[in-house]
Amino acid sequence: MISLYSLIWTVLVSCPLLLLIVVLRRRAACLMKYGVTFICILYGFCAIRMLIPIEVPVFQKVICDPHLYSHLMRDYALLDKVVKYKIVAIIIISWIVGSIIATVYYSSKIIKSFIQLQKTCYEGDGRAEQILKEIDPNSKIRIRYTDLVLTPFMVGMFKPTIYMTEVDCDDKELKYILMHEYTHWKRKDHWKQAFVYIMRIIFWWNPLFYFLNKDIRLMIEMGCDKTMLRSYPERYSLGYLKTLCFVAKSGVDKLDDVGISTLKFAKVDSQSGFKRRLYYAMDFKENLKVQKRVNIFVFCVCFIWMLSSYYFILQPTYSPDEEIQTLENQKDQIFDGRNTYIEKRKDGSYILYFGPTTQIISKEDVENGFYDLYPIINEK
């Protein structure tokens, strides 16, 4: 089931993992040695965990915090069960409504962008199509030309299409560009990008997903560069990097003005990010065995972490009231004839002495036998 506690616990266990990604994504030495795949694994497990914010009370171990968490959740804990359900329902409905609004907003921007693309497409000289056939004669990738873009990119998961302009480069450089986009298609990178985009829409309330959107896209581009260059001798890497820089310098991608976000050949989100991409591509000392072991290790650790996060849950705990605690700490008192009795005063009234307390009682109650258990003494 889903409760406010399970929602809060999901955020508490997932956000530290996102923060770890934020730290690691800029560690060039770490990326050079272990690759970028493990970053994507961390992101994937974190996103999946946040997509399933449930608790299973049957076997869960409750972690109690009697201090800060209990203080923050005290008002909620004292609410009626029905009110708690309503609060959770309001949160979930708000989450869903926000996701729908984000979906409509981004979808409208994408549709607008593709309408502009379709209106500006034209036929090229056929050079790129011929090179693409040399790369893979059976490829289903189409090529469309438009002056809206200066950075080639591919869209479409079922009908992939490369949008590009007729860049002023030779056949070798054009082959690098097309090979890069073809490698994206072979690696299913557009499915990964779609997953990141969907997570950004679903978790519209979490700034970390917005913050990591460009970084994950950069990780995918870096992985694509590395995969592509493995099929070339090292001496060709410099030519590829020159092509990458040439396309990046050729102009500003105009599609940013109409709001499309996809994997682009030489997209420069930041100078530091583009430099990391170049350094990563130039690293010829990568150890694929070490990277594979790291990826398997990270996958196993994340899998155990995700299962463990469902076994534990954080809930508030409260101690008894001070009055109850005082009574529990009191020493036992003995009530007998020395401290518990009725005194008959000279004026005919009666006073009940019960330990340290006294109480005036009526003559009728005494005569009717309501206090027969207590000894009666006369006032001296």
Short mmCIF file of C-alpha atoms in Angstrom, two decimals:
data_model
loop_
_atom_site.label_atom_id
_atom_site.label_comp_id
_atom_site.label_asym_id
_atom_site.label_seq_id
_atom_site.Cartn_x
_atom_site.Cartn_y
_atom_site.Cartn_z
CA MET A 1 0.00 0.00 0.00
CA ILE A 2 0.95 3.67 -0.31
CA SER A 3 1.04 5.92 2.74
CA LEU A 4 2.58 9.25 3.60
CA TYR A 5 5.32 7.37 5.45
CA SER A 6 6.14 5.26 2.36
CA LEU A 7 6.25 8.37 0.15
CA ILE A 8 8.60 10.17 2.54
CA TRP A 9 10.76 7.05 2.95
CA THR A 10 11.04 6.69 -0.83
CA VAL A 11 12.34 10.24 -1.14
CA LEU A 12 14.74 9.78 1.79
CA VAL A 13 16.35 6.63 0.35
CA SER A 14 16.38 7.75 -3.31
CA CYS A 15 17.58 11.34 -3.21
CA PRO A 16 20.98 10.46 -1.66
CA LEU A 17 21.57 8.20 -4.67
CA LEU A 18 20.71 11.07 -7.01
CA LEU A 19 23.10 13.31 -5.08
CA LEU A 20 25.81 10.65 -5.49
CA ILE A 21 25.26 10.80 -9.25
CA VAL A 22 25.55 14.60 -9.10
CA VAL A 23 28.96 14.22 -7.43
CA LEU A 24 30.28 11.41 -9.64
CA ARG A 25 29.20 12.89 -12.97
CA ARG A 26 31.94 15.54 -12.78
CA ARG A 27 34.71 13.22 -11.58
CA ALA A 28 36.72 12.90 -14.78
CA ALA A 29 39.18 10.39 -13.30
CA CYS A 30 36.32 8.17 -12.15
CA LEU A 31 34.63 8.27 -15.56
CA MET A 32 37.90 7.56 -17.35
CA LYS A 33 38.58 4.48 -15.24
CA TYR A 34 35.11 3.01 -14.76
CA GLY A 35 33.19 4.37 -17.75
CA VAL A 36 29.78 6.02 -17.74
CA THR A 37 27.51 2.97 -17.78
CA PHE A 38 27.50 2.62 -13.99
CA ILE A 39 26.16 6.20 -13.72
CA CYS A 40 23.20 5.21 -15.90
CA ILE A 41 22.67 2.09 -13.74
CA LEU A 42 22.51 4.24 -10.60
CA TYR A 43 20.05 6.59 -12.26
CA GLY A 44 17.86 3.73 -13.51
CA PHE A 45 17.55 2.02 -10.12
CA CYS A 46 16.86 5.34 -8.40
CA ALA A 47 14.09 6.19 -10.88
CA ILE A 48 12.51 2.73 -10.58
CA ARG A 49 12.56 2.94 -6.78
CA MET A 50 10.80 6.29 -6.84
CA LEU A 51 8.21 4.95 -9.28
CA ILE A 52 7.14 2.30 -6.73
CA PRO A 53 6.71 4.16 -3.39
CA ILE A 54 4.91 1.34 -1.59
CA GLU A 55 5.23 -0.28 1.83
CA VAL A 56 4.53 -3.90 2.77
CA PRO A 57 3.64 -3.98 6.49
CA VAL A 58 3.54 -7.79 6.54
CA PHE A 59 7.32 -8.19 6.65
CA GLN A 60 8.69 -4.67 7.08
CA LYS A 61 11.12 -3.66 9.80
CA VAL A 62 10.10 -0.32 11.31
CA ILE A 63 12.86 2.18 12.08
CA CYS A 64 11.70 4.50 14.86
CA ASP A 65 12.88 8.04 15.40
CA PRO A 66 11.50 9.51 18.66
CA HIS A 67 13.09 12.92 18.09
CA LEU A 68 13.15 14.98 14.87
CA TYR A 69 10.95 12.83 12.61
CA SER A 70 8.41 12.23 15.38
CA HIS A 71 8.27 15.95 16.11
CA LEU A 72 7.65 16.78 12.44
CA MET A 73 5.01 14.08 11.98
CA ARG A 74 3.22 14.48 15.32
CA ASP A 75 0.20 16.38 13.97
CA TYR A 76 -0.24 13.85 11.15
CA ALA A 77 0.08 10.86 13.50
CA LEU A 78 -2.73 12.18 15.72
CA LEU A 79 -5.17 12.49 12.81
CA ASP A 80 -8.05 10.14 12.17
CA LYS A 81 -7.41 7.23 9.80
CA VAL A 82 -9.88 8.56 7.23
CA VAL A 83 -8.21 11.98 7.25
CA LYS A 84 -4.83 10.34 6.66
CA TYR A 85 -6.20 8.53 3.60
CA LYS A 86 -7.55 11.83 2.27
CA ILE A 87 -4.17 13.53 2.69
CA VAL A 88 -2.38 10.75 0.80
CA ALA A 89 -5.08 10.85 -1.90
CA ILE A 90 -4.62 14.62 -2.31
CA ILE A 91 -0.84 14.20 -2.66
CA ILE A 92 -1.16 11.43 -5.26
CA ILE A 93 -3.83 13.29 -7.24
CA SER A 94 -1.70 16.46 -7.23
CA TRP A 95 1.27 14.39 -8.41
CA ILE A 96 -0.76 12.88 -11.27
CA VAL A 97 -2.29 16.21 -12.30
CA GLY A 98 1.16 17.82 -12.33
CA SER A 99 2.49 14.99 -14.51
CA ILE A 100 -0.41 15.40 -16.94
CA ILE A 101 0.20 19.14 -17.18
CA ALA A 102 3.93 18.55 -17.76
CA THR A 103 3.12 15.92 -20.42
CA VAL A 104 0.81 18.30 -22.28
CA TYR A 105 3.33 21.13 -22.03
CA TYR A 106 6.33 19.19 -23.33
CA SER A 107 4.30 17.28 -25.92
CA SER A 108 3.01 20.53 -27.40
CA LYS A 109 6.57 21.86 -27.67
CA ILE A 110 7.77 18.67 -29.36
CA ILE A 111 4.84 18.61 -31.80
CA LYS A 112 5.46 22.26 -32.64
CA SER A 113 9.13 21.50 -33.30
CA PHE A 114 8.40 18.58 -35.60
CA ILE A 115 5.83 20.58 -37.54
CA GLN A 116 8.53 23.16 -38.20
CA LEU A 117 10.93 20.40 -39.20
CA GLN A 118 8.48 18.87 -41.67
CA LYS A 119 7.79 22.24 -43.25
CA THR A 120 11.47 22.97 -43.83
CA CYS A 121 12.69 19.55 -45.02
CA TYR A 122 14.26 19.29 -48.48
CA GLU A 123 16.18 16.75 -50.57
CA GLY A 124 19.96 16.71 -50.43
CA ASP A 125 22.60 15.63 -52.92
CA GLY A 126 22.35 11.97 -51.84
CA ARG A 127 25.88 11.87 -50.44
CA ALA A 128 24.79 11.09 -46.88
CA GLU A 129 22.36 8.39 -48.02
CA GLN A 130 25.12 6.65 -49.96
CA ILE A 131 27.51 6.72 -46.98
CA LEU A 132 24.78 5.38 -44.69
CA LYS A 133 24.29 2.44 -47.07
CA GLU A 134 28.00 1.71 -46.85
CA ILE A 135 27.72 1.63 -43.05
CA ASP A 136 24.69 -0.68 -43.06
CA PRO A 137 22.89 -1.59 -46.29
CA ASN A 138 19.91 -2.91 -44.31
CA SER A 139 19.53 0.11 -42.08
CA LYS A 140 16.01 1.50 -41.77
CA ILE A 141 17.29 4.94 -40.86
CA ARG A 142 16.03 7.81 -43.01
CA ILE A 143 17.80 11.11 -43.62
CA ARG A 144 15.99 14.45 -43.81
CA TYR A 145 17.62 17.80 -44.53
CA THR A 146 16.60 21.07 -42.93
CA ASP A 147 18.25 24.43 -42.35
CA LEU A 148 16.75 24.62 -38.86
CA VAL A 149 19.63 22.62 -37.44
CA LEU A 150 23.37 22.82 -37.63
CA THR A 151 23.90 19.87 -35.28
CA PRO A 152 22.73 16.53 -36.74
CA PHE A 153 20.48 14.41 -34.53
CA MET A 154 18.24 11.38 -34.76
CA VAL A 155 14.65 11.02 -33.56
CA GLY A 156 12.15 8.19 -33.70
CA MET A 157 12.33 4.87 -31.89
CA PHE A 158 10.36 2.85 -34.44
CA LYS A 159 11.06 4.92 -37.57
CA PRO A 160 14.45 6.52 -36.89
CA THR A 161 15.19 9.66 -38.87
CA ILE A 162 18.37 11.72 -38.96
CA TYR A 163 17.76 15.45 -39.32
CA MET A 164 20.72 17.41 -40.59
CA THR A 165 21.79 20.19 -42.90
CA GLU A 166 24.19 19.75 -45.79
CA VAL A 167 27.31 20.51 -43.81
CA ASP A 168 30.44 21.72 -45.56
CA CYS A 169 32.62 18.67 -44.86
CA ASP A 170 34.24 15.85 -46.79
CA ASP A 171 33.00 12.26 -47.01
CA LYS A 172 35.23 11.09 -44.18
CA GLU A 173 33.84 13.67 -41.75
CA LEU A 174 30.29 12.99 -42.91
CA LYS A 175 30.84 9.29 -42.27
CA TYR A 176 31.91 10.07 -38.69
CA ILE A 177 28.68 12.01 -38.17
CA LEU A 178 26.47 9.29 -39.64
CA MET A 179 28.37 6.55 -37.83
CA HIS A 180 27.78 8.34 -34.55
CA GLU A 181 24.03 8.55 -35.15
CA TYR A 182 23.96 4.95 -36.36
CA THR A 183 25.71 3.87 -33.14
CA HIS A 184 23.01 5.66 -31.14
CA TRP A 185 20.43 3.57 -32.96
CA LYS A 186 22.33 0.30 -32.39
CA ARG A 187 22.76 1.07 -28.67
CA LYS A 188 19.05 1.90 -28.25
CA ASP A 189 20.09 5.26 -26.82
CA HIS A 190 16.83 6.88 -27.85
CA TRP A 191 14.96 4.53 -25.54
CA LYS A 192 17.28 5.62 -22.73
CA GLN A 193 16.71 9.28 -23.56
CA ALA A 194 12.95 8.70 -23.64
CA PHE A 195 13.15 7.09 -20.19
CA VAL A 196 15.05 10.11 -18.82
CA TYR A 197 12.50 12.45 -20.39
CA ILE A 198 9.58 10.52 -18.90
CA MET A 199 11.21 10.57 -15.45
CA ARG A 200 11.59 14.32 -15.76
CA ILE A 201 7.85 14.60 -16.47
CA ILE A 202 6.72 12.18 -13.76
CA PHE A 203 8.95 13.69 -11.07
CA TRP A 204 8.23 17.30 -12.00
CA TRP A 205 8.39 18.18 -8.30
CA ASN A 206 11.94 16.85 -7.81
CA PRO A 207 14.59 19.38 -8.93
CA LEU A 208 17.30 16.70 -9.02
CA PHE A 209 15.71 15.07 -12.08
CA TYR A 210 15.79 18.42 -13.89
CA PHE A 211 19.34 18.97 -12.71
CA LEU A 212 20.53 15.58 -13.99
CA ASN A 213 18.68 15.68 -17.32
CA LYS A 214 21.55 17.25 -19.28
CA ASP A 215 24.17 15.21 -17.43
CA ILE A 216 22.55 11.87 -18.27
CA ARG A 217 22.25 12.99 -21.89
CA LEU A 218 25.98 13.82 -21.82
CA MET A 219 26.73 10.37 -20.34
CA ILE A 220 24.81 8.74 -23.20
CA GLU A 221 26.75 10.79 -25.76
CA MET A 222 30.06 9.89 -24.13
CA GLY A 223 29.15 6.21 -24.14
CA CYS A 224 28.17 6.44 -27.80
CA ASP A 225 31.47 8.12 -28.71
CA LYS A 226 33.42 5.38 -26.95
CA THR A 227 31.43 2.55 -28.52
CA MET A 228 31.87 4.01 -31.99
CA LEU A 229 35.61 4.65 -31.65
CA ARG A 230 36.25 1.06 -30.55
CA SER A 231 35.50 0.01 -34.14
CA TYR A 232 38.23 2.35 -35.44
CA PRO A 233 42.02 2.27 -35.02
CA GLU A 234 43.34 4.85 -32.54
CA ARG A 235 44.69 7.08 -35.31
CA TYR A 236 41.13 7.76 -36.50
CA SER A 237 40.04 9.12 -33.12
CA LEU A 238 41.70 12.49 -33.71
CA GLY A 239 39.81 12.90 -36.98
CA TYR A 240 36.53 12.15 -35.21
CA LEU A 241 37.27 14.71 -32.49
CA LYS A 242 38.11 17.33 -35.12
CA THR A 243 34.78 16.63 -36.80
CA LEU A 244 33.02 16.94 -33.45
CA CYS A 245 34.64 20.33 -32.79
CA PHE A 246 33.97 21.50 -36.36
CA VAL A 247 30.24 20.79 -36.09
CA ALA A 248 30.10 22.34 -32.60
CA LYS A 249 31.71 25.56 -33.90
CA SER A 250 29.59 25.73 -37.05
CA GLY A 251 26.71 27.50 -35.31
CA VAL A 252 24.07 27.52 -32.62
CA ASP A 253 21.40 24.84 -32.72
CA LYS A 254 18.21 26.74 -33.53
CA LEU A 255 15.96 23.94 -32.28
CA ASP A 256 16.62 25.05 -28.71
CA ASP A 257 14.39 28.02 -29.46
CA VAL A 258 11.43 25.75 -30.18
CA GLY A 259 12.02 23.46 -27.24
CA ILE A 260 13.06 20.04 -28.58
CA SER A 261 15.40 17.94 -26.46
CA THR A 262 17.16 14.92 -27.93
CA LEU A 263 20.58 13.36 -28.48
CA LYS A 264 22.55 15.68 -30.76
CA PHE A 265 25.91 15.04 -32.38
CA ALA A 266 27.73 18.13 -31.10
CA LYS A 267 25.37 19.73 -28.62
CA VAL A 268 27.29 21.99 -26.22
CA ASP A 269 25.26 22.38 -23.01
CA SER A 270 28.36 23.66 -21.22
CA GLN A 271 32.03 24.13 -22.04
CA SER A 272 33.11 21.89 -19.16
CA GLY A 273 30.75 19.12 -20.24
CA PHE A 274 31.98 19.27 -23.84
CA LYS A 275 35.59 19.13 -22.64
CA ARG A 276 34.82 16.05 -20.53
CA ARG A 277 33.32 14.43 -23.60
CA LEU A 278 36.48 15.11 -25.64
CA TYR A 279 38.81 13.89 -22.87
CA TYR A 280 36.75 10.75 -22.42
CA ALA A 281 36.86 10.00 -26.15
CA MET A 282 40.66 10.46 -26.21
CA ASP A 283 41.27 7.98 -23.39
CA PHE A 284 42.80 4.95 -25.08
CA LYS A 285 43.70 3.11 -21.85
CA GLU A 286 40.22 1.97 -20.91
CA ASN A 287 39.99 -1.47 -19.33
CA LEU A 288 36.75 -3.07 -20.48
CA LYS A 289 37.10 -5.94 -18.02
CA VAL A 290 37.36 -3.57 -15.07
CA GLN A 291 34.42 -1.54 -16.34
CA LYS A 292 32.32 -4.67 -16.79
CA ARG A 293 33.11 -5.82 -13.24
CA VAL A 294 32.26 -2.39 -11.87
CA ASN A 295 28.97 -2.36 -13.77
CA ILE A 296 28.04 -5.81 -12.43
CA PHE A 297 29.04 -4.80 -8.90
CA VAL A 298 27.03 -1.55 -9.05
CA PHE A 299 24.04 -3.43 -10.47
CA CYS A 300 24.13 -6.01 -7.66
CA VAL A 301 24.59 -3.37 -4.94
CA CYS A 302 21.72 -1.28 -6.34
CA PHE A 303 19.48 -4.34 -6.56
CA ILE A 304 20.19 -5.24 -2.92
CA TRP A 305 19.72 -1.60 -1.92
CA MET A 306 16.33 -1.45 -3.64
CA LEU A 307 15.08 -4.67 -2.01
CA SER A 308 16.39 -3.57 1.39
CA SER A 309 14.65 -0.23 1.07
CA TYR A 310 11.32 -2.08 0.93
CA TYR A 311 12.18 -4.13 4.01
CA PHE A 312 12.78 -1.06 6.19
CA ILE A 313 10.55 1.97 6.72
CA LEU A 314 10.95 5.04 8.89
CA GLN A 315 8.05 5.87 11.20
CA PRO A 316 7.65 8.20 14.20
CA THR A 317 7.40 6.91 17.77
CA TYR A 318 6.03 8.68 20.82
CA SER A 319 6.64 8.23 24.59
CA PRO A 320 3.81 8.28 27.21
CA ASP A 321 2.59 11.57 28.60
CA GLU A 322 4.49 13.05 31.52
CA GLU A 323 1.59 12.35 33.89
CA ILE A 324 1.57 8.66 33.01
CA GLN A 325 5.33 8.50 33.30
CA THR A 326 5.15 10.17 36.74
CA LEU A 327 2.63 7.63 37.99
CA GLU A 328 4.77 4.75 36.75
CA ASN A 329 7.78 6.15 38.59
CA GLN A 330 5.91 6.67 41.87
CA LYS A 331 6.63 4.46 44.85
CA ASP A 332 3.81 2.26 46.13
CA GLN A 333 1.71 3.83 48.94
CA ILE A 334 -0.06 1.94 51.73
CA PHE A 335 -3.49 3.11 52.88
CA ASP A 336 -4.61 1.83 56.32
CA GLY A 337 -6.27 3.09 59.49
CA ARG A 338 -3.39 5.44 60.21
CA ASN A 339 -3.93 7.60 57.15
CA THR A 340 -7.37 6.57 55.86
CA TYR A 341 -10.36 7.21 58.15
CA ILE A 342 -13.46 9.36 58.76
CA GLU A 343 -13.45 12.07 61.38
CA LYS A 344 -16.75 13.08 63.04
CA ARG A 345 -16.55 16.72 63.95
CA LYS A 346 -18.25 18.31 66.97
CA ASP A 347 -20.73 20.13 64.73
CA GLY A 348 -21.93 16.78 63.32
CA SER A 349 -20.18 17.00 59.93
CA TYR A 350 -17.84 14.33 58.58
CA ILE A 351 -14.43 14.58 56.87
CA LEU A 352 -12.83 11.74 54.89
CA TYR A 353 -9.02 11.48 55.19
CA PHE A 354 -7.56 9.45 52.31
CA GLY A 355 -3.78 9.60 52.44
CA PRO A 356 -2.70 13.19 51.73
CA THR A 357 -6.17 14.24 50.53
CA THR A 358 -9.23 15.32 52.53
CA GLN A 359 -12.86 15.53 51.50
CA ILE A 360 -16.05 16.67 53.28
CA ILE A 361 -18.77 14.01 53.06
CA SER A 362 -22.44 14.19 53.99
CA LYS A 363 -23.95 12.79 57.20
CA GLU A 364 -26.60 10.93 55.18
CA ASP A 365 -23.97 9.00 53.16
CA VAL A 366 -22.27 7.91 56.37
CA GLU A 367 -25.52 6.83 58.01
CA ASN A 368 -26.55 4.95 54.83
CA GLY A 369 -23.41 2.85 55.05
CA PHE A 370 -21.48 4.16 52.01
CA TYR A 371 -18.34 4.51 54.15
CA ASP A 372 -18.64 1.46 56.41
CA LEU A 373 -15.17 0.28 55.32
CA TYR A 374 -13.52 3.27 56.95
CA PRO A 375 -13.07 3.63 60.74
CA ILE A 376 -14.83 6.63 62.34
CA ILE A 377 -13.12 8.64 65.04
CA ASN A 378 -14.41 11.61 67.00
CA GLU A 379 -12.77 15.01 66.77
CA LYS A 380 -10.60 15.69 69.79
#
